[in-house]
Amino acid sequence: MSALREVVRPTTIIEAPRLSHKLGIKLFIASETFQYTGSFKFRAAYNLAANVKADQIITASSGNFGQAVAYACRMLGKSCIIVMPSTSAQVKVDAVREYGGQVDLVDVKQISRADRVEALAREHPEAYVASAYDDPLVIDGNASLAAELMALNRPIDAVIAPVGGGGLTSGLVKGFADAGSGIEVVGAEPLLANDAARSFRAGRLVCNETEPPTIADGARTVSLGDYNWAILKEGLRQIVEVPDEAIKEGVRLLFSLANLKAEPTGALSIGAVLTAPEMFRDRSVCCVVSGGNVDPTVYGEIIRDA
Amino acid sequence: MSALREVVRPTTIIEAPRLSHKLGIKLFIASETFQYTGSFKFRAAYNLAANVKADQIITASSGNFGQAVAYACRMLGKSCIIVMPSTSAQVKVDAVREYGGQVDLVDVKQISRADRVEALAREHPEAYVASAYDDPLVIDGNASLAAELMALNRPIDAVIAPVGGGGLTSGLVKGFADAGSGIEVVGAEPLLANDAARSFRAGRLVCNETEPPTIADGARTVSLGDYNWAILKEGLRQIVEVPDEAIKEGVRLLFSLANLKAEPTGALSIGAVLTAPEMFRDRSVCCVVSGGNVDPTVYGEIIRDA
């Protein structure tokens, strides 16, 4: 892990007194928006790419994980193929390519991304097929954020982080638990994609029927991963189900009271405080802003409603 | 100065490989957008409020300096009166009040801000009337940023910072010079408000006729201050006159390639590289992003044109 901590950019700690006051909590923000490739995913991607024997990585990601794998592979002198829907925004395709990744565009009406990854894996039997969340190397990579937060030596009652596939929250839970820390981890999940909350209520892994239509595109996963669920069902303190309106309000508050550009998924933690204020009132809370990559049109529409 | 460095938030160093590549320079960003009150002005305001004997400060500022003075005075247990035009955006008035400042709204059609400050100074003879730039305490406060940049111990050929009244650039020049550093300071001034560039050409302080209409509202000053000019005419390496279109493009590039929310004045340094690329090509350049406080409507319109 020490090697990883020397490579990743330290998380950016942001004090925002006005936002803290507005939310009624003792807030600080751990922003991963200035991490390499603009999201926490680089922690996972680098840890994975550095620790697998394969010199090539294949993954399906139209978002932050694809960019992170591309950049990590470039840094490590490895290659990668990132499978993306042919309908992906050009800026996302460009980003992966600029970071050195090979983009494989698929018409998802003809072939699913998973099937395309499988076909590529047969073509490249030496390659490692990577999941963005359901992999111990991903979880360990994300645990590096927990180590950084503990090293701050400041009082933290709870850390709130977004839940999609569960990679980040399981990394935080594992990181704190391995160090014997009592810091609570609270998940912030879009209400429209609440498979994790439903899994907790059911006591077993529950899947969404289809990709959920939440604005938090980093949390449009169909379910938690198996590795993630095994950790979260034991160690996650609570999940707050955040309506899309509260996610957008989180984006706006980060803009206006913290000068922070966050992608909607990144604002889930603030949205969770807005949704369940009594859970956090007057407590020392670290809101993780997981990433900042958002289309300018989408972002402009959200902040225009301020 | 050491006391000041313990109070201010350290500048946020942001690496942005894609932006660096796009600009053709070895770039890093020193962002003051997460400084207390969202801009570098807190450095000056705190240094001033801490070092004057008066317990009350009066200043005219509809922007970042007003917020910074308000918050610095609150931290120091002092009071302040911030003179603002009655036409100021409500969010700016609210911000000063939330930071603990007393807002004095004036109808600038009836009485100029300077005249109102003078009247208030007669009412409060013990108070200190503060300039946002033309004051040695302001310059020394801003010099703390130079000290931080030198302490990074990384190669820096040039630091680019915005020029309005000249408070920041004169602070940087003085800070580097006092430490015997050879780091060049380059000013980035709006072409529409190019009094400093014209002053250099004329060899004497030249004023704009009226408040210039540039989108960089933090640089709409009528002229450099006398203290600032005395330092800058000896020590400023060069001024780049940046068209408003390049300022906006700077805002957009910081948004899309660095995840950084900058106010137009804060993007002047990137705009300077766009305007005079040959001056910086392949050099190690620190672009200071001086602040992030910008109206969401203005910001949304700028990034929509991406």
PDB file of C-alpha atoms in Angstrom, chain B residues 54-290:
ATOM      1  CA  ALA B  54      -7.743  49.815  14.890  1.00  0.00           C
ATOM      2  CA  ASP B  55     -10.523  47.493  16.003  1.00  0.00           C
ATOM      3  CA  GLN B  56     -12.696  48.465  13.079  1.00  0.00           C
ATOM      4  CA  ILE B  57     -12.015  48.388   9.354  1.00  0.00           C
ATOM      5  CA  ILE B  58     -13.897  50.234   6.652  1.00  0.00           C
ATOM      6  CA  THR B  59     -13.516  49.321   3.013  1.00  0.00           C
ATOM      7  CA  ALA B  60     -15.385  49.589  -0.249  1.00  0.00           C
ATOM      8  CA  SER B  61     -15.626  46.257  -1.992  1.00  0.00           C
ATOM      9  CA  SER B  62     -18.465  44.512  -3.741  1.00  0.00           C
ATOM     10  CA  GLY B  63     -16.321  41.481  -4.252  1.00  0.00           C
ATOM     11  CA  ASN B  64     -13.736  39.205  -2.757  1.00  0.00           C
ATOM     12  CA  PHE B  65     -11.924  41.722  -0.576  1.00  0.00           C
ATOM     13  CA  GLY B  66     -15.111  42.581   1.293  1.00  0.00           C
ATOM     14  CA  GLN B  67     -15.778  38.936   2.131  1.00  0.00           C
ATOM     15  CA  ALA B  68     -12.160  38.436   3.112  1.00  0.00           C
ATOM     16  CA  VAL B  69     -12.092  41.460   5.428  1.00  0.00           C
ATOM     17  CA  ALA B  70     -15.356  40.351   7.025  1.00  0.00           C
ATOM     18  CA  TYR B  71     -14.065  36.862   7.782  1.00  0.00           C
ATOM     19  CA  ALA B  72     -10.632  38.040   8.914  1.00  0.00           C
ATOM     20  CA  CYS B  73     -12.229  40.539  11.290  1.00  0.00           C
ATOM     21  CA  ARG B  74     -14.502  37.863  12.710  1.00  0.00           C
ATOM     22  CA  MET B  75     -11.497  35.593  13.322  1.00  0.00           C
ATOM     23  CA  LEU B  76      -9.692  38.453  15.053  1.00  0.00           C
ATOM     24  CA  GLY B  77     -12.641  39.748  17.056  1.00  0.00           C
ATOM     25  CA  LYS B  78     -12.697  43.021  15.150  1.00  0.00           C
ATOM     26  CA  SER B  79     -15.571  44.689  13.326  1.00  0.00           C
ATOM     27  CA  CYS B  80     -15.865  46.035   9.814  1.00  0.00           C
ATOM     28  CA  ILE B  81     -18.098  48.030   7.532  1.00  0.00           C
ATOM     29  CA  ILE B  82     -18.141  46.958   3.898  1.00  0.00           C
ATOM     30  CA  VAL B  83     -19.465  49.587   1.498  1.00  0.00           C
ATOM     31  CA  MET B  84     -21.233  47.979  -1.456  1.00  0.00           C
ATOM     32  CA  PRO B  85     -23.377  49.385  -4.266  1.00  0.00           C
ATOM     33  CA  SER B  86     -27.072  48.821  -3.636  1.00  0.00           C
ATOM     34  CA  THR B  87     -27.148  47.052  -7.002  1.00  0.00           C
ATOM     35  CA  SER B  88     -24.769  44.290  -5.782  1.00  0.00           C
ATOM     36  CA  ALA B  89     -25.941  40.726  -6.314  1.00  0.00           C
ATOM     37  CA  GLN B  90     -27.797  39.494  -3.248  1.00  0.00           C
ATOM     38  CA  VAL B  91     -25.485  36.474  -2.979  1.00  0.00           C
ATOM     39  CA  LYS B  92     -22.501  38.799  -2.510  1.00  0.00           C
ATOM     40  CA  VAL B  93     -24.282  40.835   0.140  1.00  0.00           C
ATOM     41  CA  ASP B  94     -25.335  37.617   1.889  1.00  0.00           C
ATOM     42  CA  ALA B  95     -21.787  36.286   1.796  1.00  0.00           C
ATOM     43  CA  VAL B  96     -20.325  39.365   3.512  1.00  0.00           C
ATOM     44  CA  ARG B  97     -23.045  39.215   6.158  1.00  0.00           C
ATOM     45  CA  GLU B  98     -22.584  35.481   6.727  1.00  0.00           C
ATOM     46  CA  TYR B  99     -18.899  36.099   7.263  1.00  0.00           C
ATOM     47  CA  GLY B 100     -19.855  38.618   9.940  1.00  0.00           C
ATOM     48  CA  GLY B 101     -19.407  41.926   8.112  1.00  0.00           C
ATOM     49  CA  GLN B 102     -21.701  44.921   8.365  1.00  0.00           C
ATOM     50  CA  VAL B 103     -22.855  45.850   4.875  1.00  0.00           C
ATOM     51  CA  ASP B 104     -23.399  49.493   3.997  1.00  0.00           C
ATOM     52  CA  LEU B 105     -25.383  49.706   0.772  1.00  0.00           C
ATOM     53  CA  VAL B 106     -25.030  52.891  -1.240  1.00  0.00           C
ATOM     54  CA  ASP B 107     -26.922  54.172  -4.221  1.00  0.00           C
ATOM     55  CA  VAL B 108     -23.938  54.991  -6.395  1.00  0.00           C
ATOM     56  CA  LYS B 109     -26.077  57.364  -8.465  1.00  0.00           C
ATOM     57  CA  GLN B 110     -26.428  59.522  -5.348  1.00  0.00           C
ATOM     58  CA  ILE B 111     -22.997  59.152  -3.756  1.00  0.00           C
ATOM     59  CA  SER B 112     -19.789  57.479  -4.877  1.00  0.00           C
ATOM     60  CA  ARG B 113     -18.387  54.629  -2.859  1.00  0.00           C
ATOM     61  CA  ALA B 114     -15.263  56.636  -2.109  1.00  0.00           C
ATOM     62  CA  ASP B 115     -17.334  59.515  -0.772  1.00  0.00           C
ATOM     63  CA  ARG B 116     -19.375  57.143   1.365  1.00  0.00           C
ATOM     64  CA  VAL B 117     -16.194  55.592   2.770  1.00  0.00           C
ATOM     65  CA  GLU B 118     -14.952  59.091   3.597  1.00  0.00           C
ATOM     66  CA  ALA B 119     -18.200  59.930   5.367  1.00  0.00           C
ATOM     67  CA  LEU B 120     -18.020  56.692   7.358  1.00  0.00           C
ATOM     68  CA  ALA B 121     -14.405  57.398   8.253  1.00  0.00           C
ATOM     69  CA  ARG B 122     -15.447  60.771   9.688  1.00  0.00           C
ATOM     70  CA  GLU B 123     -18.170  59.014  11.706  1.00  0.00           C
ATOM     71  CA  HIS B 124     -15.667  56.395  12.923  1.00  0.00           C
ATOM     72  CA  PRO B 125     -12.385  58.275  13.361  1.00  0.00           C
ATOM     73  CA  GLU B 126     -10.715  55.287  15.043  1.00  0.00           C
ATOM     74  CA  ALA B 127     -11.393  52.953  12.138  1.00  0.00           C
ATOM     75  CA  TYR B 128      -8.793  51.935   9.538  1.00  0.00           C
ATOM     76  CA  VAL B 129      -9.784  52.607   5.945  1.00  0.00           C
ATOM     77  CA  ALA B 130      -8.440  49.735   3.888  1.00  0.00           C
ATOM     78  CA  SER B 131      -7.517  49.549   0.226  1.00  0.00           C
ATOM     79  CA  ALA B 132      -7.840  46.142  -1.417  1.00  0.00           C
ATOM     80  CA  TYR B 133      -4.411  46.514  -3.020  1.00  0.00           C
ATOM     81  CA  ASP B 134      -2.624  49.807  -2.353  1.00  0.00           C
ATOM     82  CA  ASP B 135      -1.260  49.068   1.104  1.00  0.00           C
ATOM     83  CA  PRO B 136       2.048  47.523   2.255  1.00  0.00           C
ATOM     84  CA  LEU B 137       0.137  45.206   4.607  1.00  0.00           C
ATOM     85  CA  VAL B 138      -1.906  43.924   1.679  1.00  0.00           C
ATOM     86  CA  ILE B 139       1.222  43.383  -0.380  1.00  0.00           C
ATOM     87  CA  ASP B 140       2.969  41.570   2.471  1.00  0.00           C
ATOM     88  CA  GLY B 141      -0.092  39.383   3.003  1.00  0.00           C
ATOM     89  CA  ASN B 142      -0.100  38.371  -0.639  1.00  0.00           C
ATOM     90  CA  ALA B 143       3.645  37.719  -0.491  1.00  0.00           C
ATOM     91  CA  SER B 144       2.817  34.689   1.645  1.00  0.00           C
ATOM     92  CA  LEU B 145       1.806  32.942  -1.567  1.00  0.00           C
ATOM     93  CA  ALA B 146       5.319  33.438  -2.963  1.00  0.00           C
ATOM     94  CA  ALA B 147       6.730  31.852   0.193  1.00  0.00           C
ATOM     95  CA  GLU B 148       4.478  28.830  -0.264  1.00  0.00           C
ATOM     96  CA  LEU B 149       5.454  28.409  -3.898  1.00  0.00           C
ATOM     97  CA  MET B 150       9.166  28.557  -3.079  1.00  0.00           C
ATOM     98  CA  ALA B 151       8.675  26.009  -0.302  1.00  0.00           C
ATOM     99  CA  LEU B 152       7.408  23.500  -2.875  1.00  0.00           C
ATOM    100  CA  ASN B 153      10.986  23.085  -4.054  1.00  0.00           C
ATOM    101  CA  ARG B 154       9.966  22.368  -7.577  1.00  0.00           C
ATOM    102  CA  PRO B 155      11.278  23.991 -10.729  1.00  0.00           C
ATOM    103  CA  ILE B 156       9.318  27.111 -11.598  1.00  0.00           C
ATOM    104  CA  ASP B 157      10.365  29.331 -14.488  1.00  0.00           C
ATOM    105  CA  ALA B 158       7.421  31.702 -14.261  1.00  0.00           C
ATOM    106  CA  VAL B 159       4.377  32.392 -12.129  1.00  0.00           C
ATOM    107  CA  ILE B 160       1.412  33.953 -13.922  1.00  0.00           C
ATOM    108  CA  ALA B 161      -1.110  35.873 -11.846  1.00  0.00           C
ATOM    109  CA  PRO B 162      -3.944  38.302 -12.585  1.00  0.00           C
ATOM    110  CA  VAL B 163      -3.423  42.051 -12.487  1.00  0.00           C
ATOM    111  CA  GLY B 164      -6.176  44.351 -11.264  1.00  0.00           C
ATOM    112  CA  GLY B 165      -4.980  46.843  -8.705  1.00  0.00           C
ATOM    113  CA  GLY B 166      -1.685  44.971  -8.639  1.00  0.00           C
ATOM    114  CA  GLY B 167      -1.968  43.657  -5.086  1.00  0.00           C
ATOM    115  CA  LEU B 168      -1.292  40.027  -5.908  1.00  0.00           C
ATOM    116  CA  THR B 169       1.455  40.504  -8.478  1.00  0.00           C
ATOM    117  CA  SER B 170       3.298  43.064  -6.335  1.00  0.00           C
ATOM    118  CA  GLY B 171       3.051  40.659  -3.398  1.00  0.00           C
ATOM    119  CA  LEU B 172       4.513  37.855  -5.494  1.00  0.00           C
ATOM    120  CA  VAL B 173       7.300  40.056  -6.894  1.00  0.00           C
ATOM    121  CA  LYS B 174       8.198  41.312  -3.414  1.00  0.00           C
ATOM    122  CA  GLY B 175       8.008  37.835  -1.888  1.00  0.00           C
ATOM    123  CA  PHE B 176      10.330  36.312  -4.481  1.00  0.00           C
ATOM    124  CA  ALA B 177      12.703  39.288  -4.470  1.00  0.00           C
ATOM    125  CA  ASP B 178      12.998  39.395  -0.664  1.00  0.00           C
ATOM    126  CA  ALA B 179      13.977  35.722  -0.731  1.00  0.00           C
ATOM    127  CA  GLY B 180      16.460  36.226  -3.562  1.00  0.00           C
ATOM    128  CA  SER B 181      14.502  33.912  -5.839  1.00  0.00           C
ATOM    129  CA  GLY B 182      14.833  34.207  -9.589  1.00  0.00           C
ATOM    130  CA  ILE B 183      11.284  33.092 -10.301  1.00  0.00           C
ATOM    131  CA  GLU B 184       9.707  35.444 -12.847  1.00  0.00           C
ATOM    132  CA  VAL B 185       6.286  36.946 -12.246  1.00  0.00           C
ATOM    133  CA  VAL B 186       4.141  37.597 -15.316  1.00  0.00           C
ATOM    134  CA  GLY B 187       0.953  39.625 -15.055  1.00  0.00           C
ATOM    135  CA  ALA B 188      -2.249  38.602 -16.824  1.00  0.00           C
ATOM    136  CA  GLU B 189      -4.410  41.645 -17.386  1.00  0.00           C
ATOM    137  CA  PRO B 190      -7.710  41.894 -19.254  1.00  0.00           C
ATOM    138  CA  LEU B 191      -7.143  43.595 -22.613  1.00  0.00           C
ATOM    139  CA  LEU B 192     -10.278  45.611 -21.881  1.00  0.00           C
ATOM    140  CA  ALA B 193      -8.717  46.890 -18.645  1.00  0.00           C
ATOM    141  CA  ASN B 194      -5.113  47.271 -19.749  1.00  0.00           C
ATOM    142  CA  ASP B 195      -4.084  50.244 -17.658  1.00  0.00           C
ATOM    143  CA  ALA B 196      -1.127  48.348 -16.191  1.00  0.00           C
ATOM    144  CA  ALA B 197       0.183  47.360 -19.635  1.00  0.00           C
ATOM    145  CA  ARG B 198      -0.229  50.955 -20.803  1.00  0.00           C
ATOM    146  CA  SER B 199       1.527  52.166 -17.668  1.00  0.00           C
ATOM    147  CA  PHE B 200       4.517  49.983 -18.523  1.00  0.00           C
ATOM    148  CA  ARG B 201       4.599  51.303 -22.064  1.00  0.00           C
ATOM    149  CA  ALA B 202       4.303  54.901 -20.846  1.00  0.00           C
ATOM    150  CA  GLY B 203       6.746  54.445 -17.981  1.00  0.00           C
ATOM    151  CA  ARG B 204       4.253  56.103 -15.613  1.00  0.00           C
ATOM    152  CA  LEU B 205       0.969  55.206 -13.948  1.00  0.00           C
ATOM    153  CA  VAL B 206      -1.895  55.387 -16.479  1.00  0.00           C
ATOM    154  CA  CYS B 207      -5.568  55.153 -15.470  1.00  0.00           C
ATOM    155  CA  ASN B 208      -8.613  53.833 -17.256  1.00  0.00           C
ATOM    156  CA  GLU B 209     -11.197  56.552 -17.883  1.00  0.00           C
ATOM    157  CA  THR B 210     -13.988  54.503 -16.318  1.00  0.00           C
ATOM    158  CA  GLU B 211     -14.454  51.073 -14.773  1.00  0.00           C
ATOM    159  CA  PRO B 212     -13.609  48.750 -17.656  1.00  0.00           C
ATOM    160  CA  PRO B 213     -16.320  46.351 -18.873  1.00  0.00           C
ATOM    161  CA  THR B 214     -14.262  43.126 -18.814  1.00  0.00           C
ATOM    162  CA  ILE B 215     -15.875  39.900 -17.650  1.00  0.00           C
ATOM    163  CA  ALA B 216     -12.994  39.614 -15.158  1.00  0.00           C
ATOM    164  CA  ASP B 217     -14.787  41.642 -12.500  1.00  0.00           C
ATOM    165  CA  GLY B 218     -11.904  41.318 -10.049  1.00  0.00           C
ATOM    166  CA  ALA B 219      -9.714  43.298 -12.437  1.00  0.00           C
ATOM    167  CA  ARG B 220     -12.071  46.189 -13.149  1.00  0.00           C
ATOM    168  CA  THR B 221      -9.833  48.625 -11.321  1.00  0.00           C
ATOM    169  CA  VAL B 222      -9.176  52.077 -12.681  1.00  0.00           C
ATOM    170  CA  SER B 223      -5.433  51.874 -12.081  1.00  0.00           C
ATOM    171  CA  LEU B 224      -2.653  50.163 -10.168  1.00  0.00           C
ATOM    172  CA  GLY B 225      -2.029  51.419  -6.667  1.00  0.00           C
ATOM    173  CA  ASP B 226       1.012  53.609  -5.975  1.00  0.00           C
ATOM    174  CA  TYR B 227       2.678  51.048  -3.715  1.00  0.00           C
ATOM    175  CA  ASN B 228       1.960  48.334  -6.284  1.00  0.00           C
ATOM    176  CA  TRP B 229       3.308  50.345  -9.192  1.00  0.00           C
ATOM    177  CA  ALA B 230       6.520  51.102  -7.331  1.00  0.00           C
ATOM    178  CA  ILE B 231       7.174  47.377  -6.962  1.00  0.00           C
ATOM    179  CA  LEU B 232       5.850  46.232 -10.317  1.00  0.00           C
ATOM    180  CA  LYS B 233       7.684  48.746 -12.481  1.00  0.00           C
ATOM    181  CA  GLU B 234      10.951  47.314 -11.194  1.00  0.00           C
ATOM    182  CA  GLY B 235      10.121  43.660 -10.773  1.00  0.00           C
ATOM    183  CA  LEU B 236       7.304  42.501 -13.014  1.00  0.00           C
ATOM    184  CA  ARG B 237       8.706  40.575 -15.949  1.00  0.00           C
ATOM    185  CA  GLN B 238       5.947  41.160 -18.441  1.00  0.00           C
ATOM    186  CA  ILE B 239       2.212  41.764 -18.813  1.00  0.00           C
ATOM    187  CA  VAL B 240       0.058  39.745 -21.173  1.00  0.00           C
ATOM    188  CA  GLU B 241      -3.102  41.525 -22.278  1.00  0.00           C
ATOM    189  CA  VAL B 242      -5.811  38.890 -22.371  1.00  0.00           C
ATOM    190  CA  PRO B 243      -8.950  39.315 -24.521  1.00  0.00           C
ATOM    191  CA  ASP B 244     -12.209  38.448 -22.789  1.00  0.00           C
ATOM    192  CA  GLU B 245     -12.685  35.485 -25.144  1.00  0.00           C
ATOM    193  CA  ALA B 246      -9.428  33.951 -23.912  1.00  0.00           C
ATOM    194  CA  ILE B 247     -10.499  34.546 -20.305  1.00  0.00           C
ATOM    195  CA  LYS B 248     -13.692  32.611 -20.982  1.00  0.00           C
ATOM    196  CA  GLU B 249     -11.769  29.858 -22.729  1.00  0.00           C
ATOM    197  CA  GLY B 250      -9.554  29.696 -19.652  1.00  0.00           C
ATOM    198  CA  VAL B 251     -12.634  29.190 -17.471  1.00  0.00           C
ATOM    199  CA  ARG B 252     -13.790  26.419 -19.813  1.00  0.00           C
ATOM    200  CA  LEU B 253     -10.419  24.662 -19.920  1.00  0.00           C
ATOM    201  CA  LEU B 254     -10.112  24.736 -16.145  1.00  0.00           C
ATOM    202  CA  PHE B 255     -13.602  23.244 -15.966  1.00  0.00           C
ATOM    203  CA  SER B 256     -13.090  20.504 -18.512  1.00  0.00           C
ATOM    204  CA  LEU B 257      -9.418  19.582 -18.111  1.00  0.00           C
ATOM    205  CA  ALA B 258      -8.695  20.394 -14.451  1.00  0.00           C
ATOM    206  CA  ASN B 259     -12.094  20.019 -12.717  1.00  0.00           C
ATOM    207  CA  LEU B 260     -11.546  23.481 -11.323  1.00  0.00           C
ATOM    208  CA  LYS B 261     -14.278  26.060 -10.826  1.00  0.00           C
ATOM    209  CA  ALA B 262     -12.619  29.422 -11.407  1.00  0.00           C
ATOM    210  CA  GLU B 263     -14.075  32.900 -11.552  1.00  0.00           C
ATOM    211  CA  PRO B 264     -13.197  34.774 -14.762  1.00  0.00           C
ATOM    212  CA  THR B 265     -10.491  36.815 -12.989  1.00  0.00           C
ATOM    213  CA  GLY B 266      -9.060  33.535 -11.697  1.00  0.00           C
ATOM    214  CA  ALA B 267      -8.777  32.186 -15.235  1.00  0.00           C
ATOM    215  CA  LEU B 268      -6.715  35.131 -16.473  1.00  0.00           C
ATOM    216  CA  SER B 269      -3.472  33.194 -15.975  1.00  0.00           C
ATOM    217  CA  ILE B 270      -4.625  30.386 -18.262  1.00  0.00           C
ATOM    218  CA  GLY B 271      -5.952  33.006 -20.675  1.00  0.00           C
ATOM    219  CA  ALA B 272      -2.469  34.548 -20.756  1.00  0.00           C
ATOM    220  CA  VAL B 273      -0.941  31.250 -21.908  1.00  0.00           C
ATOM    221  CA  LEU B 274      -3.597  30.987 -24.614  1.00  0.00           C
ATOM    222  CA  THR B 275      -2.863  34.559 -25.680  1.00  0.00           C
ATOM    223  CA  ALA B 276       0.952  34.353 -25.737  1.00  0.00           C
ATOM    224  CA  PRO B 277       1.759  30.643 -26.070  1.00  0.00           C
ATOM    225  CA  GLU B 278       5.270  31.229 -27.439  1.00  0.00           C
ATOM    226  CA  MET B 279       6.208  33.100 -24.248  1.00  0.00           C
ATOM    227  CA  PHE B 280       5.664  29.977 -22.147  1.00  0.00           C
ATOM    228  CA  ARG B 281       6.187  27.008 -24.479  1.00  0.00           C
ATOM    229  CA  ASP B 282       7.830  24.011 -22.775  1.00  0.00           C
ATOM    230  CA  ARG B 283       8.579  26.086 -19.682  1.00  0.00           C
ATOM    231  CA  SER B 284       7.665  25.208 -16.079  1.00  0.00           C
ATOM    232  CA  VAL B 285       4.802  27.524 -15.364  1.00  0.00           C
ATOM    233  CA  CYS B 286       2.672  28.028 -12.266  1.00  0.00           C
ATOM    234  CA  CYS B 287      -0.705  29.510 -13.125  1.00  0.00           C
ATOM    235  CA  VAL B 288      -2.270  31.151 -10.084  1.00  0.00           C
ATOM    236  CA  VAL B 289      -6.037  30.772 -10.060  1.00  0.00           C
ATOM    237  CA  SER B 290      -6.792  33.644  -7.753  1.00  0.00           C
TER     238      SER B 290
END
